[in-house]
JSON list of C-alpha atoms in Angstrom, two decimals:
[
{"chain": "T", "resi": 137, "resn": "ARG", "atom": "CA", "xyz": [-13.01, -13.41, 2.07]},
{"chain": "T", "resi": 138, "resn": "VAL", "atom": "CA", "xyz": [-11.81, -10.55, 3.40]},
{"chain": "T", "resi": 139, "resn": "ALA", "atom": "CA", "xyz": [-13.24, -6.99, 3.57]},
{"chain": "T", "resi": 140, "resn": "LEU", "atom": "CA", "xyz": [-10.80, -4.81, 2.25]},
{"chain": "T", "resi": 141, "resn": "PRO", "atom": "CA", "xyz": [-11.36, -0.71, 2.38]},
{"chain": "T", "resi": 142, "resn": "ARG", "atom": "CA", "xyz": [-11.39, 1.96, -0.35]},
{"chain": "T", "resi": 143, "resn": "ILE", "atom": "CA", "xyz": [-8.58, 2.81, -2.50]},
{"chain": "T", "resi": 144, "resn": "HIS", "atom": "CA", "xyz": [-7.28, 5.91, -1.89]},
{"chain": "T", "resi": 145, "resn": "PRO", "atom": "CA", "xyz": [-4.12, 8.25, -3.55]},
{"chain": "T", "resi": 146, "resn": "ALA", "atom": "CA", "xyz": [-0.78, 7.34, -1.25]},
{"chain": "T", "resi": 147, "resn": "PRO", "atom": "CA", "xyz": [2.82, 9.74, -1.05]},
{"chain": "T", "resi": 148, "resn": "TRP", "atom": "CA", "xyz": [5.15, 7.34, -1.95]},
{"chain": "T", "resi": 149, "resn": "VAL", "atom": "CA", "xyz": [3.44, 4.36, -4.42]},
{"chain": "T", "resi": 150, "resn": "ARG", "atom": "CA", "xyz": [1.25, 5.73, -7.60]},
{"chain": "T", "resi": 151, "resn": "MET", "atom": "CA", "xyz": [-1.93, 4.73, -6.88]},
{"chain": "T", "resi": 152, "resn": "GLY", "atom": "CA", "xyz": [-5.32, 5.02, -7.89]},
{"chain": "T", "resi": 153, "resn": "ASN", "atom": "CA", "xyz": [-9.10, 3.71, -7.69]},
{"chain": "T", "resi": 154, "resn": "GLY", "atom": "CA", "xyz": [-9.92, 0.43, -9.35]},
{"chain": "T", "resi": 155, "resn": "GLY", "atom": "CA", "xyz": [-13.22, 0.56, -9.57]},
{"chain": "T", "resi": 156, "resn": "SER", "atom": "CA", "xyz": [-14.84, -2.82, -9.06]},
{"chain": "T", "resi": 157, "resn": "ALA", "atom": "CA", "xyz": [-11.65, -3.38, -7.38]},
{"chain": "T", "resi": 158, "resn": "PRO", "atom": "CA", "xyz": [-12.51, -4.91, -3.31]},
{"chain": "T", "resi": 159, "resn": "GLY", "atom": "CA", "xyz": [-10.94, -1.48, -1.89]},
{"chain": "T", "resi": 160, "resn": "GLY", "atom": "CA", "xyz": [-7.41, -1.14, 0.24]},
{"chain": "T", "resi": 161, "resn": "TYR", "atom": "CA", "xyz": [-4.58, 1.44, -1.80]},
{"chain": "T", "resi": 162, "resn": "ARG", "atom": "CA", "xyz": [-4.17, -0.11, -5.09]},
{"chain": "T", "resi": 163, "resn": "VAL", "atom": "CA", "xyz": [-0.39, -0.01, -6.29]},
{"chain": "T", "resi": 164, "resn": "PHE", "atom": "CA", "xyz": [0.02, 1.55, -9.95]},
{"chain": "T", "resi": 165, "resn": "ARG", "atom": "CA", "xyz": [3.23, 2.00, -10.25]},
{"chain": "T", "resi": 166, "resn": "VAL", "atom": "CA", "xyz": [6.09, 1.48, -8.40]},
{"chain": "T", "resi": 167, "resn": "LEU", "atom": "CA", "xyz": [8.68, 3.91, -8.53]},
{"chain": "T", "resi": 168, "resn": "PRO", "atom": "CA", "xyz": [12.78, 2.14, -8.64]},
{"chain": "T", "resi": 169, "resn": "GLY", "atom": "CA", "xyz": [14.57, 2.62, -5.68]},
{"chain": "T", "resi": 170, "resn": "SER", "atom": "CA", "xyz": [11.80, 3.17, -3.74]},
{"chain": "T", "resi": 171, "resn": "PRO", "atom": "CA", "xyz": [10.42, 1.53, -0.04]},
{"chain": "T", "resi": 172, "resn": "ALA", "atom": "CA", "xyz": [7.94, -0.30, -2.52]},
{"chain": "T", "resi": 173, "resn": "ALA", "atom": "CA", "xyz": [9.97, -1.45, -4.55]},
{"chain": "T", "resi": 174, "resn": "SER", "atom": "CA", "xyz": [12.39, -2.61, -1.92]},
{"chain": "T", "resi": 175, "resn": "ALA", "atom": "CA", "xyz": [9.22, -4.54, 0.14]},
{"chain": "T", "resi": 176, "resn": "GLN", "atom": "CA", "xyz": [8.01, -5.96, -3.80]},
{"chain": "T", "resi": 177, "resn": "LEU", "atom": "CA", "xyz": [4.87, -4.58, -4.18]},
{"chain": "T", "resi": 178, "resn": "GLU", "atom": "CA", "xyz": [3.17, -5.87, -7.35]},
{"chain": "T", "resi": 179, "resn": "VAL", "atom": "CA", "xyz": [1.86, -2.99, -9.56]},
{"chain": "T", "resi": 180, "resn": "PHE", "atom": "CA", "xyz": [-2.00, -3.15, -10.19]},
{"chain": "T", "resi": 181, "resn": "PHE", "atom": "CA", "xyz": [-2.60, -7.29, -8.12]},
{"chain": "T", "resi": 182, "resn": "ASP", "atom": "CA", "xyz": [-1.87, -5.30, -4.64]},
{"chain": "T", "resi": 183, "resn": "PHE", "atom": "CA", "xyz": [-4.11, -3.72, -2.47]},
{"chain": "T", "resi": 184, "resn": "ILE", "atom": "CA", "xyz": [-2.27, -2.52, 1.54]},
{"chain": "T", "resi": 185, "resn": "LEU", "atom": "CA", "xyz": [-4.59, -3.14, 3.91]},
{"chain": "T", "resi": 186, "resn": "GLU", "atom": "CA", "xyz": [-2.48, -2.25, 7.01]},
{"chain": "T", "resi": 187, "resn": "VAL", "atom": "CA", "xyz": [0.46, 0.13, 8.51]},
{"chain": "T", "resi": 188, "resn": "GLY", "atom": "CA", "xyz": [1.90, -1.85, 11.47]},
{"chain": "T", "resi": 189, "resn": "ALA", "atom": "CA", "xyz": [-0.41, -2.27, 13.43]},
{"chain": "T", "resi": 190, "resn": "ILE", "atom": "CA", "xyz": [-3.03, 0.50, 12.07]},
{"chain": "T", "resi": 191, "resn": "THR", "atom": "CA", "xyz": [-6.11, -0.17, 9.70]},
{"chain": "T", "resi": 192, "resn": "VAL", "atom": "CA", "xyz": [-6.35, 1.09, 6.65]},
{"chain": "T", "resi": 193, "resn": "ASP", "atom": "CA", "xyz": [-10.03, 2.38, 6.05]},
{"chain": "T", "resi": 194, "resn": "SER", "atom": "CA", "xyz": [-11.77, 4.83, 3.91]},
{"chain": "T", "resi": 195, "resn": "ALA", "atom": "CA", "xyz": [-10.22, 8.80, 6.08]},
{"chain": "T", "resi": 196, "resn": "GLU", "atom": "CA", "xyz": [-8.47, 10.02, 2.72]},
{"chain": "T", "resi": 197, "resn": "SER", "atom": "CA", "xyz": [-5.62, 10.80, 4.81]},
{"chain": "T", "resi": 198, "resn": "ASP", "atom": "CA", "xyz": [-5.54, 7.24, 6.82]},
{"chain": "T", "resi": 199, "resn": "PHE", "atom": "CA", "xyz": [-2.38, 6.20, 4.63]},
{"chain": "T", "resi": 200, "resn": "PRO", "atom": "CA", "xyz": [-0.31, 8.47, 4.54]},
{"chain": "T", "resi": 201, "resn": "ALA", "atom": "CA", "xyz": [-1.17, 9.91, 8.10]},
{"chain": "T", "resi": 202, "resn": "ALA", "atom": "CA", "xyz": [0.22, 5.85, 8.54]},
{"chain": "T", "resi": 203, "resn": "ILE", "atom": "CA", "xyz": [3.31, 5.88, 6.16]},
{"chain": "T", "resi": 204, "resn": "LYS", "atom": "CA", "xyz": [4.58, 9.06, 7.94]},
{"chain": "T", "resi": 205, "resn": "SER", "atom": "CA", "xyz": [4.32, 8.07, 11.57]},
{"chain": "T", "resi": 206, "resn": "CYS", "atom": "CA", "xyz": [6.26, 4.70, 10.42]},
{"chain": "T", "resi": 207, "resn": "GLU", "atom": "CA", "xyz": [9.36, 7.20, 9.23]},
{"chain": "T", "resi": 208, "resn": "GLY", "atom": "CA", "xyz": [12.56, 5.59, 9.81]},
{"chain": "T", "resi": 209, "resn": "ARG", "atom": "CA", "xyz": [11.50, 2.12, 11.33]},
{"chain": "T", "resi": 210, "resn": "ASP", "atom": "CA", "xyz": [11.00, -1.24, 9.60]},
{"chain": "T", "resi": 211, "resn": "THR", "atom": "CA", "xyz": [7.08, -1.71, 9.59]},
{"chain": "T", "resi": 212, "resn": "LYS", "atom": "CA", "xyz": [4.98, -4.20, 8.19]},
{"chain": "T", "resi": 213, "resn": "LEU", "atom": "CA", "xyz": [2.47, -3.72, 5.52]},
{"chain": "T", "resi": 214, "resn": "ALA", "atom": "CA", "xyz": [-0.69, -6.37, 5.07]},
{"chain": "T", "resi": 215, "resn": "VAL", "atom": "CA", "xyz": [-1.17, -6.66, 1.56]},
{"chain": "T", "resi": 216, "resn": "TYR", "atom": "CA", "xyz": [-4.17, -7.61, -0.69]},
{"chain": "T", "resi": 217, "resn": "ASN", "atom": "CA", "xyz": [-2.74, -9.39, -3.46]},
{"chain": "T", "resi": 218, "resn": "CYS", "atom": "CA", "xyz": [-6.35, -9.91, -5.72]},
{"chain": "T", "resi": 219, "resn": "ARG", "atom": "CA", "xyz": [-4.60, -12.33, -8.46]},
{"chain": "T", "resi": 220, "resn": "SER", "atom": "CA", "xyz": [-3.53, -14.65, -5.84]},
{"chain": "T", "resi": 221, "resn": "GLN", "atom": "CA", "xyz": [-6.78, -13.97, -3.42]},
{"chain": "T", "resi": 222, "resn": "THR", "atom": "CA", "xyz": [-3.95, -13.66, -0.64]},
{"chain": "T", "resi": 223, "resn": "VAL", "atom": "CA", "xyz": [-2.63, -11.51, 2.07]},
{"chain": "T", "resi": 224, "resn": "ARG", "atom": "CA", "xyz": [0.51, -11.23, 3.04]},
{"chain": "T", "resi": 225, "resn": "SER", "atom": "CA", "xyz": [3.18, -9.30, 5.00]},
{"chain": "T", "resi": 226, "resn": "VAL", "atom": "CA", "xyz": [6.14, -7.39, 4.00]},
{"chain": "T", "resi": 227, "resn": "HIS", "atom": "CA", "xyz": [8.19, -5.32, 5.45]},
{"chain": "T", "resi": 228, "resn": "VAL", "atom": "CA", "xyz": [9.15, -1.84, 4.71]},
{"chain": "T", "resi": 229, "resn": "THR", "atom": "CA", "xyz": [10.59, 1.05, 5.74]},
{"chain": "T", "resi": 230, "resn": "PRO", "atom": "CA", "xyz": [9.23, 4.53, 5.35]},
{"chain": "T", "resi": 231, "resn": "GLY", "atom": "CA", "xyz": [11.73, 7.44, 4.41]},
{"chain": "T", "resi": 232, "resn": "GLN", "atom": "CA", "xyz": [13.02, 10.04, 2.08]},
{"chain": "T", "resi": 233, "resn": "TRP", "atom": "CA", "xyz": [15.09, 8.01, -0.24]},
{"chain": "T", "resi": 234, "resn": "GLY", "atom": "CA", "xyz": [15.73, 10.50, -3.16]},
{"chain": "T", "resi": 235, "resn": "GLY", "atom": "CA", "xyz": [12.52, 10.66, -4.99]},
{"chain": "T", "resi": 236, "resn": "PRO", "atom": "CA", "xyz": [8.85, 11.97, -4.35]},
{"chain": "T", "resi": 237, "resn": "GLY", "atom": "CA", "xyz": [7.33, 10.53, -0.63]},
{"chain": "T", "resi": 238, "resn": "LEU", "atom": "CA", "xyz": [8.59, 8.80, 1.99]}
]
């Protein structure tokens, strides 16, 4: 069993609180062409746990600040999938992409 942080909104993917979900930043919408789409994040089932070496915890500013600090660099995300109950690593390059957020 993996201990996961609470859910908070983020700038480059549409997220929110899933109520009884185990924690993390839950992905509710991935915009086409966004860094989240390139990372193949799975809507509803994925929760972002870590950004690079930064563990995202319950502080609401942690995730946006972590993503912004990685702008323009290939960054590893630790992502928990509640359907498969596994944690996987995906890579994303946060940056301006023609839509909202990084």
